[in-house]
Structures are given as structure tokens and as C-alpha cells.
Amino acid sequence: MFVVFVLQDPTMCTNLGLKMEEMIFNLADVYFFFNDLEDCDQVHIDETLSDDNGQDLGNYNFQSDGFHDASRNSGLGCLPNSGSRNGIDWMRKLAFRYRRIKEIYTQNRSNVEGKINKFHAFIVFAILTTTNAIT
């Protein structure tokens, strides 16, 4: 209704909304492990603290630790292949992801531009520019 009220092109505004949605999901996946965690049911990041051994994550390779494969190949969403969240190794990897999200948020909440790469910054800027032009 807002689009009609301000006399904007509904198709253009819908496409802009879809671009925003795509950008949000893309950024969530690239920086916050969205595809790994979207089916997990932890209410709060701190729920996994007891599974985190405090390992330095500076050189940790999230892409090759097997978490993604274990949960995706199970057909059970966020659960590992065994169908149980009690696997210590799997829970530790989950805790690492949540800790890394918390670190990224804490370090960059006041400087988002400092975290995202130039390509993503360009996309965000383009969408914001278009949004500002039609609102």
C-alpha cells in the first residue's frame, strides 16, 4: 500500500525488496554461517558456551571442519548424521560458529563497512541509493 500511496512503480519496488532480501541472506551466509545454522534451534548464542573449549579461531577453517557436510547430508536439518545433537565434536563446531558470530558482531557493530568486502559494500550502496531515490 505504501508504494501506491507515494505513487511509485510497484514492480520496481517489489524488485528492490527482492534484491534487499537476497543481499541479507547472502551477507548472513558469507559472514554468519546462515546456511550452516538456519535449521538449528538454539534460542541464544550463549546456549552453546558449555560445548566451546575456547580454542583460538584465528586459523580455524570453518569451510573444511565437516560441520556443513554432517548436518546437510543427514536430511535432519541442523542435526549431524547420527540424528543426535549429543555428538561432542559436532556441538563444539556449532559452538565455534556461534562464538565467531558473537566476535564479529562485537568487533564490527559500529563499523559494518569495515567488515564486509568491497563487492558486498558496493551492492549495499547500490541498493541504498535506489531506495533513497524512490522514498
mmCIF file of C-alpha atoms in Angstrom:
data_model
loop_
_atom_site.group_PDB
_atom_site.id
_atom_site.type_symbol
_atom_site.label_atom_id
_atom_site.label_comp_id
_atom_site.label_asym_id
_atom_site.label_seq_id
_atom_site.Cartn_x
_atom_site.Cartn_y
_atom_site.Cartn_z
ATOM 1 C CA MET A 1 0.000 0.000 0.000
ATOM 2 C CA PHE A 2 2.845 2.420 0.756
ATOM 3 C CA VAL A 3 4.040 2.084 -2.841
ATOM 4 C CA VAL A 4 0.638 3.068 -4.195
ATOM 5 C CA PHE A 5 0.302 5.903 -1.657
ATOM 6 C CA VAL A 6 3.579 7.559 -2.695
ATOM 7 C CA LEU A 7 2.902 6.910 -6.397
ATOM 8 C CA GLN A 8 5.893 4.650 -7.030
ATOM 9 C CA ASP A 9 6.153 1.806 -9.529
ATOM 10 C CA PRO A 10 5.024 -1.329 -7.607
ATOM 11 C CA THR A 11 7.078 -3.670 -9.826
ATOM 12 C CA MET A 12 10.253 -1.674 -9.298
ATOM 13 C CA CYS A 13 9.656 -1.550 -5.542
ATOM 14 C CA THR A 14 8.956 -5.292 -5.403
ATOM 15 C CA ASN A 15 12.181 -5.999 -7.296
ATOM 16 C CA LEU A 16 14.084 -3.731 -4.914
ATOM 17 C CA GLY A 17 12.606 -5.624 -1.963
ATOM 18 C CA LEU A 18 13.690 -8.926 -3.502
ATOM 19 C CA LYS A 19 17.214 -7.553 -4.033
ATOM 20 C CA MET A 20 17.310 -6.493 -0.371
ATOM 21 C CA GLU A 21 16.177 -9.940 0.721
ATOM 22 C CA GLU A 22 18.808 -11.622 -1.462
ATOM 23 C CA MET A 23 21.503 -9.293 -0.120
ATOM 24 C CA ILE A 24 20.527 -10.001 3.500
ATOM 25 C CA PHE A 25 20.600 -13.781 3.004
ATOM 26 C CA ASN A 26 23.893 -13.561 1.103
ATOM 27 C CA LEU A 27 25.552 -11.454 3.815
ATOM 28 C CA ALA A 28 24.123 -13.733 6.510
ATOM 29 C CA ASP A 29 25.624 -16.767 4.795
ATOM 30 C CA VAL A 30 29.005 -15.242 3.976
ATOM 31 C CA TYR A 31 29.616 -13.663 7.379
ATOM 32 C CA PHE A 32 27.324 -15.506 9.814
ATOM 33 C CA PHE A 33 27.149 -19.153 8.630
ATOM 34 C CA PHE A 34 23.445 -18.858 7.746
ATOM 35 C CA ASN A 35 23.346 -21.982 5.561
ATOM 36 C CA ASP A 36 25.015 -23.997 8.326
ATOM 37 C CA LEU A 37 22.794 -22.704 11.117
ATOM 38 C CA GLU A 38 19.399 -21.897 9.613
ATOM 39 C CA ASP A 39 17.793 -25.090 10.931
ATOM 40 C CA CYS A 40 19.414 -25.010 14.373
ATOM 41 C CA ASP A 41 17.086 -24.243 17.245
ATOM 42 C CA GLN A 42 19.347 -22.586 19.791
ATOM 43 C CA VAL A 43 17.449 -19.673 21.290
ATOM 44 C CA HIS A 44 20.593 -17.756 22.178
ATOM 45 C CA ILE A 45 24.222 -17.908 21.120
ATOM 46 C CA ASP A 46 25.282 -18.474 24.719
ATOM 47 C CA GLU A 47 23.417 -21.818 24.837
ATOM 48 C CA THR A 48 26.481 -23.443 23.283
ATOM 49 C CA LEU A 49 29.046 -21.978 25.715
ATOM 50 C CA SER A 50 29.412 -25.249 27.620
ATOM 51 C CA ASP A 51 30.461 -27.006 24.388
ATOM 52 C CA ASP A 52 33.094 -24.411 23.476
ATOM 53 C CA ASN A 53 36.619 -25.369 24.531
ATOM 54 C CA GLY A 54 37.954 -21.841 23.922
ATOM 55 C CA GLN A 55 40.177 -22.859 21.010
ATOM 56 C CA ASP A 56 41.689 -19.924 19.118
ATOM 57 C CA LEU A 57 39.605 -19.469 15.972
ATOM 58 C CA GLY A 58 42.141 -17.263 14.199
ATOM 59 C CA ASN A 59 43.316 -20.087 11.934
ATOM 60 C CA TYR A 60 40.269 -22.325 12.256
ATOM 61 C CA ASN A 61 38.869 -23.408 8.876
ATOM 62 C CA PHE A 62 35.080 -23.414 9.133
ATOM 63 C CA GLN A 63 34.732 -24.495 5.496
ATOM 64 C CA SER A 64 36.602 -27.767 5.960
ATOM 65 C CA ASP A 65 35.711 -28.823 9.517
ATOM 66 C CA GLY A 66 32.947 -31.184 8.360
ATOM 67 C CA PHE A 67 30.102 -29.424 10.170
ATOM 68 C CA HIS A 68 28.291 -28.438 6.989
ATOM 69 C CA ASP A 69 28.534 -31.936 5.486
ATOM 70 C CA ALA A 70 27.437 -33.664 8.685
ATOM 71 C CA SER A 71 24.292 -31.598 9.040
ATOM 72 C CA ARG A 72 23.357 -31.302 5.331
ATOM 73 C CA ASN A 73 23.792 -34.977 4.460
ATOM 74 C CA SER A 74 21.703 -36.189 7.370
ATOM 75 C CA GLY A 75 18.404 -34.913 5.967
ATOM 76 C CA LEU A 76 17.645 -33.800 9.514
ATOM 77 C CA GLY A 77 18.348 -30.102 9.114
ATOM 78 C CA CYS A 78 20.830 -28.942 11.697
ATOM 79 C CA LEU A 79 21.351 -32.382 13.220
ATOM 80 C CA PRO A 80 24.507 -34.361 12.493
ATOM 81 C CA ASN A 81 24.268 -37.691 10.622
ATOM 82 C CA SER A 82 23.656 -39.632 13.805
ATOM 83 C CA GLY A 83 20.435 -37.695 14.359
ATOM 84 C CA SER A 84 21.647 -36.604 17.764
ATOM 85 C CA ARG A 85 22.877 -33.263 18.977
ATOM 86 C CA ASN A 86 24.864 -35.064 21.656
ATOM 87 C CA GLY A 87 27.919 -35.563 19.441
ATOM 88 C CA ILE A 88 30.662 -33.671 21.279
ATOM 89 C CA ASP A 89 32.656 -32.853 18.152
ATOM 90 C CA TRP A 90 29.591 -31.573 16.298
ATOM 91 C CA MET A 91 28.421 -29.466 19.264
ATOM 92 C CA ARG A 92 31.913 -27.982 19.595
ATOM 93 C CA LYS A 93 31.848 -26.964 15.921
ATOM 94 C CA LEU A 94 28.406 -25.436 16.432
ATOM 95 C CA ALA A 95 29.718 -23.527 19.461
ATOM 96 C CA PHE A 96 32.676 -22.266 17.406
ATOM 97 C CA ARG A 97 30.299 -20.841 14.807
ATOM 98 C CA TYR A 98 28.201 -19.070 17.398
ATOM 99 C CA ARG A 99 31.292 -17.703 19.142
ATOM 100 C CA ARG A 100 32.616 -16.397 15.825
ATOM 101 C CA ILE A 101 29.275 -14.680 15.116
ATOM 102 C CA LYS A 102 29.413 -13.060 18.535
ATOM 103 C CA GLU A 103 33.008 -11.902 17.923
ATOM 104 C CA ILE A 104 32.149 -10.441 14.510
ATOM 105 C CA TYR A 105 29.150 -8.613 15.933
ATOM 106 C CA THR A 106 31.056 -7.259 18.930
ATOM 107 C CA GLN A 107 34.012 -6.087 16.843
ATOM 108 C CA ASN A 108 32.031 -4.582 13.956
ATOM 109 C CA ARG A 109 28.640 -3.440 15.220
ATOM 110 C CA SER A 110 29.699 0.201 14.904
ATOM 111 C CA ASN A 111 31.616 -0.256 11.642
ATOM 112 C CA VAL A 112 29.822 -2.600 9.258
ATOM 113 C CA GLU A 113 31.742 -1.198 6.305
ATOM 114 C CA GLY A 114 34.959 -2.348 7.971
ATOM 115 C CA LYS A 115 33.819 -5.963 7.930
ATOM 116 C CA ILE A 116 32.225 -6.519 4.528
ATOM 117 C CA ASN A 117 34.319 -6.776 1.393
ATOM 118 C CA LYS A 118 34.219 -4.161 -1.375
ATOM 119 C CA PHE A 119 31.889 -6.200 -3.567
ATOM 120 C CA HIS A 120 29.282 -6.531 -0.816
ATOM 121 C CA ALA A 121 29.738 -2.869 0.137
ATOM 122 C CA PHE A 122 29.052 -1.911 -3.492
ATOM 123 C CA ILE A 123 25.841 -3.954 -3.532
ATOM 124 C CA VAL A 124 24.672 -2.444 -0.236
ATOM 125 C CA PHE A 125 25.449 1.062 -1.505
ATOM 126 C CA ALA A 126 23.607 0.451 -4.796
ATOM 127 C CA ILE A 127 20.505 -0.815 -3.001
ATOM 128 C CA LEU A 128 20.581 2.078 -0.525
ATOM 129 C CA THR A 129 20.971 4.580 -3.351
ATOM 130 C CA THR A 130 17.989 3.111 -5.201
ATOM 131 C CA THR A 131 15.933 3.012 -2.001
ATOM 132 C CA ASN A 132 16.717 6.644 -1.242
ATOM 133 C CA ALA A 133 15.749 7.652 -4.771
ATOM 134 C CA ILE A 134 12.267 6.137 -4.544
ATOM 135 C CA THR A 135 11.398 7.011 -0.955
#
